[in-house]
Coordinates of C-alpha atoms and ligand atoms in Angstrom, one line a residue:
X89 CA -14.6 -1.3 13.3
X90 CA -12.0 -1.8 11.3
X91 CA -8.2 -2.1 13.1
X92 CA -6.0 -1.2 10.2
X93 CA -5.7 2.7 9.0
X94 CA -4.7 3.5 5.5
X95 CA -3.6 6.9 5.2
X96 CA -3.2 8.5 2.0
X97 CA -0.8 11.3 2.5
X98 CA -0.8 12.8 -1.1
X99 CA -1.9 11.9 -4.4
X100 CA 1.3 12.8 -6.0
X101 CA 4.0 10.9 -6.6
X102 CA 7.5 10.8 -8.6
X103 CA 6.6 7.9 -10.8
X104 CA 4.6 6.9 -13.5
X105 CA 4.0 3.2 -13.1
X106 CA 2.0 2.4 -16.2
X107 CA -0.6 0.4 -14.3
X108 CA -1.8 3.1 -12.3
X109 CA -1.3 6.7 -14.2
X110 CA -0.4 7.8 -17.7
X111 CA 2.9 9.0 -18.2
X112 CA 2.4 13.0 -18.4
X113 CA 0.7 12.1 -14.8
X114 CA -2.5 13.5 -13.6
X115 CA -4.5 16.3 -12.3
X116 CA -3.4 16.7 -8.5
X117 CA -5.6 17.5 -5.9
X118 CA -5.6 21.2 -4.9
X119 CA -3.1 21.8 -1.9
X120 CA -6.5 23.3 -0.2
X121 CA -8.1 20.6 -0.1
X122 CA -5.5 18.7 1.0
X123 CA -5.5 17.6 4.8
X124 CA -3.0 19.9 6.3
X125 CA -0.2 18.0 9.1
X126 CA -2.3 18.9 12.3
X127 CA -5.5 17.5 10.6
X128 CA -3.9 14.5 9.7
X129 CA -2.2 14.2 13.1
X130 CA -6.0 14.9 14.7
X131 CA -7.5 12.5 12.5
X132 CA -5.3 9.5 13.1
X133 CA -5.7 10.4 17.0
X134 CA -9.5 10.0 16.6
X135 CA -8.8 6.7 14.7
X136 CA -6.5 5.4 17.8
X137 CA -8.0 6.9 20.7
X138 CA -11.9 6.0 20.1
X139 CA -12.1 3.5 17.1
X140 CA -9.6 0.8 17.9
X141 CA -7.5 1.4 15.4
X142 CA -3.9 -0.9 16.2
X143 CA -2.2 -0.4 13.3
X144 CA -1.5 2.9 10.8
X145 CA -0.2 2.8 7.2
X146 CA 0.9 5.8 5.6
X147 CA 0.9 5.6 2.0
X148 CA 0.4 8.2 -1.0
X149 CA 1.1 8.4 -4.1
X150 CA 4.2 8.5 -2.5
X151 CA 4.4 9.6 0.9
X152 CA 8.1 10.3 1.1
X153 CA 7.5 13.0 -1.2
X154 CA 5.3 15.0 1.6
X155 CA 7.5 17.4 3.5
X156 CA 5.6 16.7 7.1
X157 CA 5.4 13.4 7.0
X158 CA 7.8 12.6 9.6
X159 CA 6.1 15.0 11.7
X160 CA 3.3 12.9 11.3
X161 CA 5.0 9.8 12.2
X162 CA 6.3 11.2 15.7
X163 CA 2.9 12.4 16.9
X164 CA 1.5 9.0 15.7
X165 CA 3.9 7.3 18.2
X166 CA 3.1 9.0 20.7
X167 CA -0.5 7.9 20.5
X168 CA -2.3 5.7 23.5
X169 CA -2.4 2.5 22.9
X170 CA 0.6 3.2 20.6
X171 CA -0.5 2.2 16.7
X172 CA 1.7 0.0 14.9
X173 CA 3.4 2.6 12.1
X174 CA 4.4 1.2 8.8
X175 CA 4.6 3.2 5.2
X176 CA 3.9 1.8 2.1
X177 CA 6.8 3.6 -0.9
X178 CA 7.8 3.4 -4.3
X179 CA 12.1 3.8 -2.2
X180 CA 12.8 7.1 -4.0
X181 CA 14.4 9.4 -0.9
X182 CA 14.4 6.3 1.4
X183 CA 18.0 6.3 1.6
X184 CA 18.1 9.6 3.5
X185 CA 14.7 9.5 5.2
X186 CA 14.7 5.8 6.2
X187 CA 16.9 7.0 9.4
X188 CA 14.9 10.2 10.7
X189 CA 12.0 8.0 10.0
X190 CA 12.9 5.2 12.0
X191 CA 14.0 7.5 14.9
X192 CA 10.0 9.0 14.4
X193 CA 8.5 5.7 15.5
X194 CA 8.4 4.1 12.3
X195 CA 8.0 0.6 12.5
X196 CA 8.3 -1.1 9.0
X197 CA 7.7 -0.7 4.9
X198 CA 7.0 -2.0 2.3
X199 CA 9.0 -1.0 -1.1
X200 CA 7.6 -1.5 -4.3
X201 CA 10.1 -3.4 -7.0
X202 CA 8.3 -4.8 -10.1
X203 CA 11.8 -5.0 -11.9
X204 CA 15.7 -6.1 -11.2
X205 CA 16.4 -5.0 -14.6
X206 CA 17.0 -0.6 -14.9
X207 CA 15.7 -0.5 -18.4
X208 CA 12.7 -2.3 -17.6
X209 CA 12.0 0.3 -14.3
X210 CA 12.2 3.2 -16.5
X211 CA 9.7 1.4 -19.2
X212 CA 7.3 0.6 -16.5
X213 CA 7.8 3.8 -14.6
X214 CA 8.6 6.5 -17.2
X215 CA 11.8 7.2 -14.9
X216 CA 15.6 6.3 -14.8
X217 CA 15.4 5.8 -10.7
X218 CA 15.6 2.3 -10.4
X219 CA 19.0 2.8 -8.2
X220 CA 17.2 4.4 -6.1
X221 CA 14.6 2.0 -4.8
X222 CA 17.2 -0.7 -4.5
X223 CA 19.4 2.2 -1.9
X224 CA 16.2 2.8 -0.2
X225 CA 15.9 -1.1 0.6
X226 CA 19.6 -1.1 1.8
X227 CA 18.9 2.0 3.9
X228 CA 15.6 0.3 5.5
X229 CA 17.3 -2.6 6.4
X230 CA 20.2 -0.6 8.1
X231 CA 17.7 1.6 9.5
X232 CA 16.2 -1.2 11.0
X233 CA 12.3 -0.9 9.3
X234 CA 12.6 -4.8 9.6
X235 CA 10.9 -6.5 7.7
X236 CA 11.4 -5.1 4.9
X237 CA 8.8 -6.4 2.4
X238 CA 8.7 -6.0 -1.6
X239 CA 5.5 -5.4 -3.5
X240 CA 5.9 -6.8 -6.9
X241 CA 3.1 -6.6 -9.7
X242 CA 3.3 -8.5 -12.5
X243 CA 2.3 -7.5 -16.1
X244 CA 1.9 -9.7 -19.4
X245 CA 4.8 -9.6 -21.8
X246 CA 6.7 -7.2 -19.4
X247 CA 8.2 -8.6 -16.3
X248 CA 5.9 -12.2 -15.8
X249 CA 9.0 -13.5 -16.4
X250 CA 10.6 -12.4 -13.2
X251 CA 8.6 -14.1 -10.7
X252 CA 11.4 -16.7 -9.7
X253 CA 14.2 -14.3 -10.5
X254 CA 12.5 -11.2 -7.6
X255 CA 12.1 -13.9 -5.3
X256 CA 15.8 -15.1 -5.2
X257 CA 17.1 -11.4 -4.9
X258 CA 14.8 -11.0 -1.8
X259 CA 15.9 -14.5 -0.4
X260 CA 19.8 -12.8 -1.2
X261 CA 18.8 -9.7 1.2
X262 CA 16.6 -10.9 3.3
X263 CA 13.9 -9.2 2.2
X264 CA 9.8 -10.8 2.4
X265 CA 8.5 -10.3 -1.2
X266 CA 4.9 -10.1 -1.8
X267 CA 3.3 -10.4 -5.3
X268 CA 0.5 -8.5 -5.9
X269 CA -2.3 -8.7 -8.3
X270 CA -2.8 -5.9 -10.7
X271 CA -6.3 -4.8 -9.6
X272 CA -8.6 -2.2 -11.4
X273 CA -7.8 0.8 -10.0
X274 CA -5.7 2.3 -12.8
X275 CA -6.4 6.3 -14.0
X276 CA -6.4 5.0 -17.3
X277 CA -9.4 2.6 -17.0
X278 CA -7.4 0.1 -19.0
X279 CA -7.5 -3.0 -16.6
X280 CA -7.9 -5.7 -18.4
X281 CA -9.4 -9.3 -16.8
X282 CA -8.2 -11.6 -19.3
X283 CA -4.8 -10.3 -19.5
X284 CA -3.8 -9.9 -15.6
X285 CA -1.4 -12.3 -14.3
X286 CA -3.3 -14.5 -12.0
X287 CA -1.9 -15.5 -8.2
X288 CA -2.3 -19.3 -9.9
X289 CA 0.1 -17.8 -12.5
X290 CA 2.5 -16.1 -9.7
X291 CA 3.0 -19.3 -7.7
X292 CA 3.2 -22.0 -10.9
X293 CA 6.2 -20.2 -12.1
X294 CA 7.7 -20.1 -8.3
X295 CA 6.9 -23.6 -7.6
X296 CA 8.6 -24.1 -11.2
X297 CA 11.9 -23.5 -9.0
X298 CA 11.0 -23.0 -5.2
X299 CA 9.1 -25.9 -3.0
X300 CA 6.3 -23.8 -1.1
X301 CA 4.7 -24.8 2.3
X302 CA 1.9 -23.9 3.8
X303 CA 2.7 -21.0 6.5
X304 CA 1.0 -22.5 9.7
X305 CA 0.8 -18.3 10.8
X306 CA -2.6 -17.0 11.6
X307 CA -3.3 -15.2 8.4
X308 CA -5.9 -13.0 10.4
X309 CA -7.1 -10.2 8.5
X310 CA -3.9 -9.7 6.3
X311 CA -4.2 -9.1 2.7
X312 CA -0.8 -11.9 1.6
X313 CA -1.6 -15.4 1.7
X314 CA 1.9 -16.9 2.5
X315 CA 4.1 -20.0 1.7
X316 CA 7.2 -20.7 3.4
X317 CA 10.1 -21.4 1.2
X318 CA 11.5 -24.9 1.8
X319 CA 15.4 -24.8 2.6
X320 CA 15.3 -20.9 3.2
X321 CA 15.8 -18.9 6.3
X322 CA 15.3 -15.2 6.8
X323 CA 16.7 -12.2 8.5
X324 CA 15.1 -13.7 11.9
X325 CA 16.4 -17.2 11.5
X326 CA 12.9 -18.9 10.6
X327 CA 11.9 -20.3 7.1
X328 CA 11.8 -17.3 4.9
X329 CA 7.9 -16.4 3.3
X330 CA 6.6 -15.3 0.3
X331 CA 3.3 -14.0 -0.2
X332 CA 0.7 -13.7 -2.6
X333 CA -2.3 -10.9 -2.7
X334 CA -4.8 -12.2 -4.9
X335 CA -7.3 -9.5 -4.7
X336 CA -9.4 -10.3 -7.7
X337 CA -8.5 -14.1 -7.9
X338 CA -8.6 -15.4 -4.3
X339 CA -10.4 -12.4 -2.6
X340 CA -10.2 -11.9 1.3
X341 CA -13.0 -9.7 1.7
X342 CA -14.6 -11.3 4.8
X343 CA -11.4 -10.7 7.0
X344 CA -11.0 -7.0 5.4
X345 CA -10.2 -4.9 9.0
X346 CA -9.5 -1.8 7.0
X347 CA -10.8 1.5 6.5
X348 CA -8.7 4.1 4.5
X349 CA -8.3 7.7 4.7
X350 CA -7.9 10.1 1.6
X351 CA -5.7 12.9 1.2
X352 CA -8.0 15.2 0.9
X353 CA -10.2 13.5 4.2
X354 CA -12.6 11.0 2.6
X355 CA -13.6 8.0 4.2
X356 CA -13.4 5.1 2.2
X357 CA -14.6 1.9 3.9
X358 CA -13.2 -0.3 1.1
X359 CA -10.3 -0.3 -1.9
X360 CA -12.9 -0.4 -5.0
X361 CA -15.6 1.6 -2.8
X362 CA -17.6 4.3 -5.4
X363 CA -19.2 6.4 -2.2
X364 CA -16.5 8.3 0.1
X365 CA -17.7 10.2 3.1
X366 CA -16.6 13.4 3.9
X367 CA -14.7 14.1 7.5
X368 CA -12.3 17.6 6.0
X369 CA -15.5 19.5 6.0
X370 CA -16.4 18.2 9.5
X371 CA -13.1 19.3 10.6
X372 CA -13.2 22.5 8.7
X373 CA -16.6 23.4 10.4
X374 CA -15.6 22.7 14.0
X375 CA -17.0 19.3 14.5
X376 CA -15.4 17.8 17.8
X377 CA -13.8 14.3 18.3
X378 CA -17.0 12.6 18.9
X379 CA -19.1 13.8 15.9
X380 CA -15.8 12.7 13.6
X381 CA -15.8 9.5 15.2
X382 CA -19.6 9.1 14.7
X383 CA -19.4 10.0 11.1
X384 CA -16.3 7.2 10.4
X385 CA -18.4 4.4 12.0
X386 CA -21.0 5.3 10.1
X387 CA -19.4 5.4 6.8
X388 CA -17.8 2.1 8.0
X389 CA -21.3 0.5 8.8
X390 CA -21.6 0.9 4.6
X391 CA -19.0 -1.3 4.0
X392 CA -20.3 -4.1 1.4
X393 CA -19.1 -7.6 1.6
X394 CA -17.1 -8.3 -1.4
X395 CA -15.5 -5.7 -3.8
X396 CA -17.8 -7.5 -6.8
X397 CA -15.1 -7.3 -9.5
X398 CA -16.4 -10.2 -10.8
X399 CA -19.9 -8.9 -11.0
X400 CA -21.1 -7.9 -14.5
X401 CA -22.4 -4.6 -12.8
X402 CA -18.7 -3.9 -11.1
X403 CA -17.9 -0.1 -11.2
X404 CA -14.0 0.7 -11.2
X405 CA -13.9 3.5 -8.8
X406 CA -13.2 7.2 -10.2
X407 CA -10.6 7.8 -7.6
X408 CA -7.2 6.3 -8.8
X409 CA -5.2 4.1 -7.2
X410 CA -2.9 7.2 -6.2
X411 CA -5.0 9.3 -4.5
X412 CA -6.3 5.8 -2.4
X413 CA -3.1 4.4 -1.3
X414 CA -2.1 0.7 -0.6
Ligands
SF4_719 S1 1.0 6.2 -6.8 FE1 2.4 3.9 -6.9 S2 2.0 2.8 -8.3 FE2 1.0 5.0 -9.1 S3 2.9 5.9 -9.8 FE3 3.5 6.3 -8.0 S4 4.5 4.4 -7.5 FE4 3.7 4.0 -9.4

């Protein structure tokens, strides 16, 4: 059974990243379909107490816009065994929330930053909020949500020239940078395998300026392949690392230990699943924890061996990334 639970707390977002959704946004989930704070807390508890989940990552959409986020984190931190608690965010609002989330029990954060240029950021996200993301990064370190990881997606002809600069920036501030291959999960279904920047291209761009050494650390089910950066030191005094998540060209499905819960209470046994299992109805129909756990296990048993993106029959999921979460 999976040990790493990803919980999407909302499908709504305050950015409009072009590789995720159109500038006008999307028709959001009706509030009545979205799990209440107490329903989320109960499902996280069932996952930790009965299904062996040891890591919980809160995602979105943008999880910082969920009013009950701190309450959900605090309740999750009370669970036994206590799970590792992390958050994937676009950073907007983190300047204000980093400390309260840390105090509630959050352990660390991943913050999306695809460019160092404020104008480019606005073209990519249709919002002028670059400074808020940078302020969020600083506040995360100050609050002790470390290691602070940066997630960056490179798009051909838009920001694919920034790989070395982003790494220099991360090294200068002690952030751990990971590049993520663009995935076929955009709401517009415009993803194109041919124009996607591959892991190999990202590594080549980095190796033009840095010497990357194999990372001796055990990878396990971690999505990112990591390299040590020769001659660099991280905040912890050890060699700094850079990561690449090559979901498309270097898949890691064999070691995947993730299970996903959507904001409207559906279990997804894979990021690219085209089928889901409904826990919300079971919850609201009065199912007990045994029944919830039994349904969740059954959903995971149907997990496919791989995402099949390179198969001719590959079908992009109907649910967009913004409603699945990282
Ligand atoms: S959900 Fe994430 S990728 Fe999508 S628009 Fe929001 S910040 Fe961007």
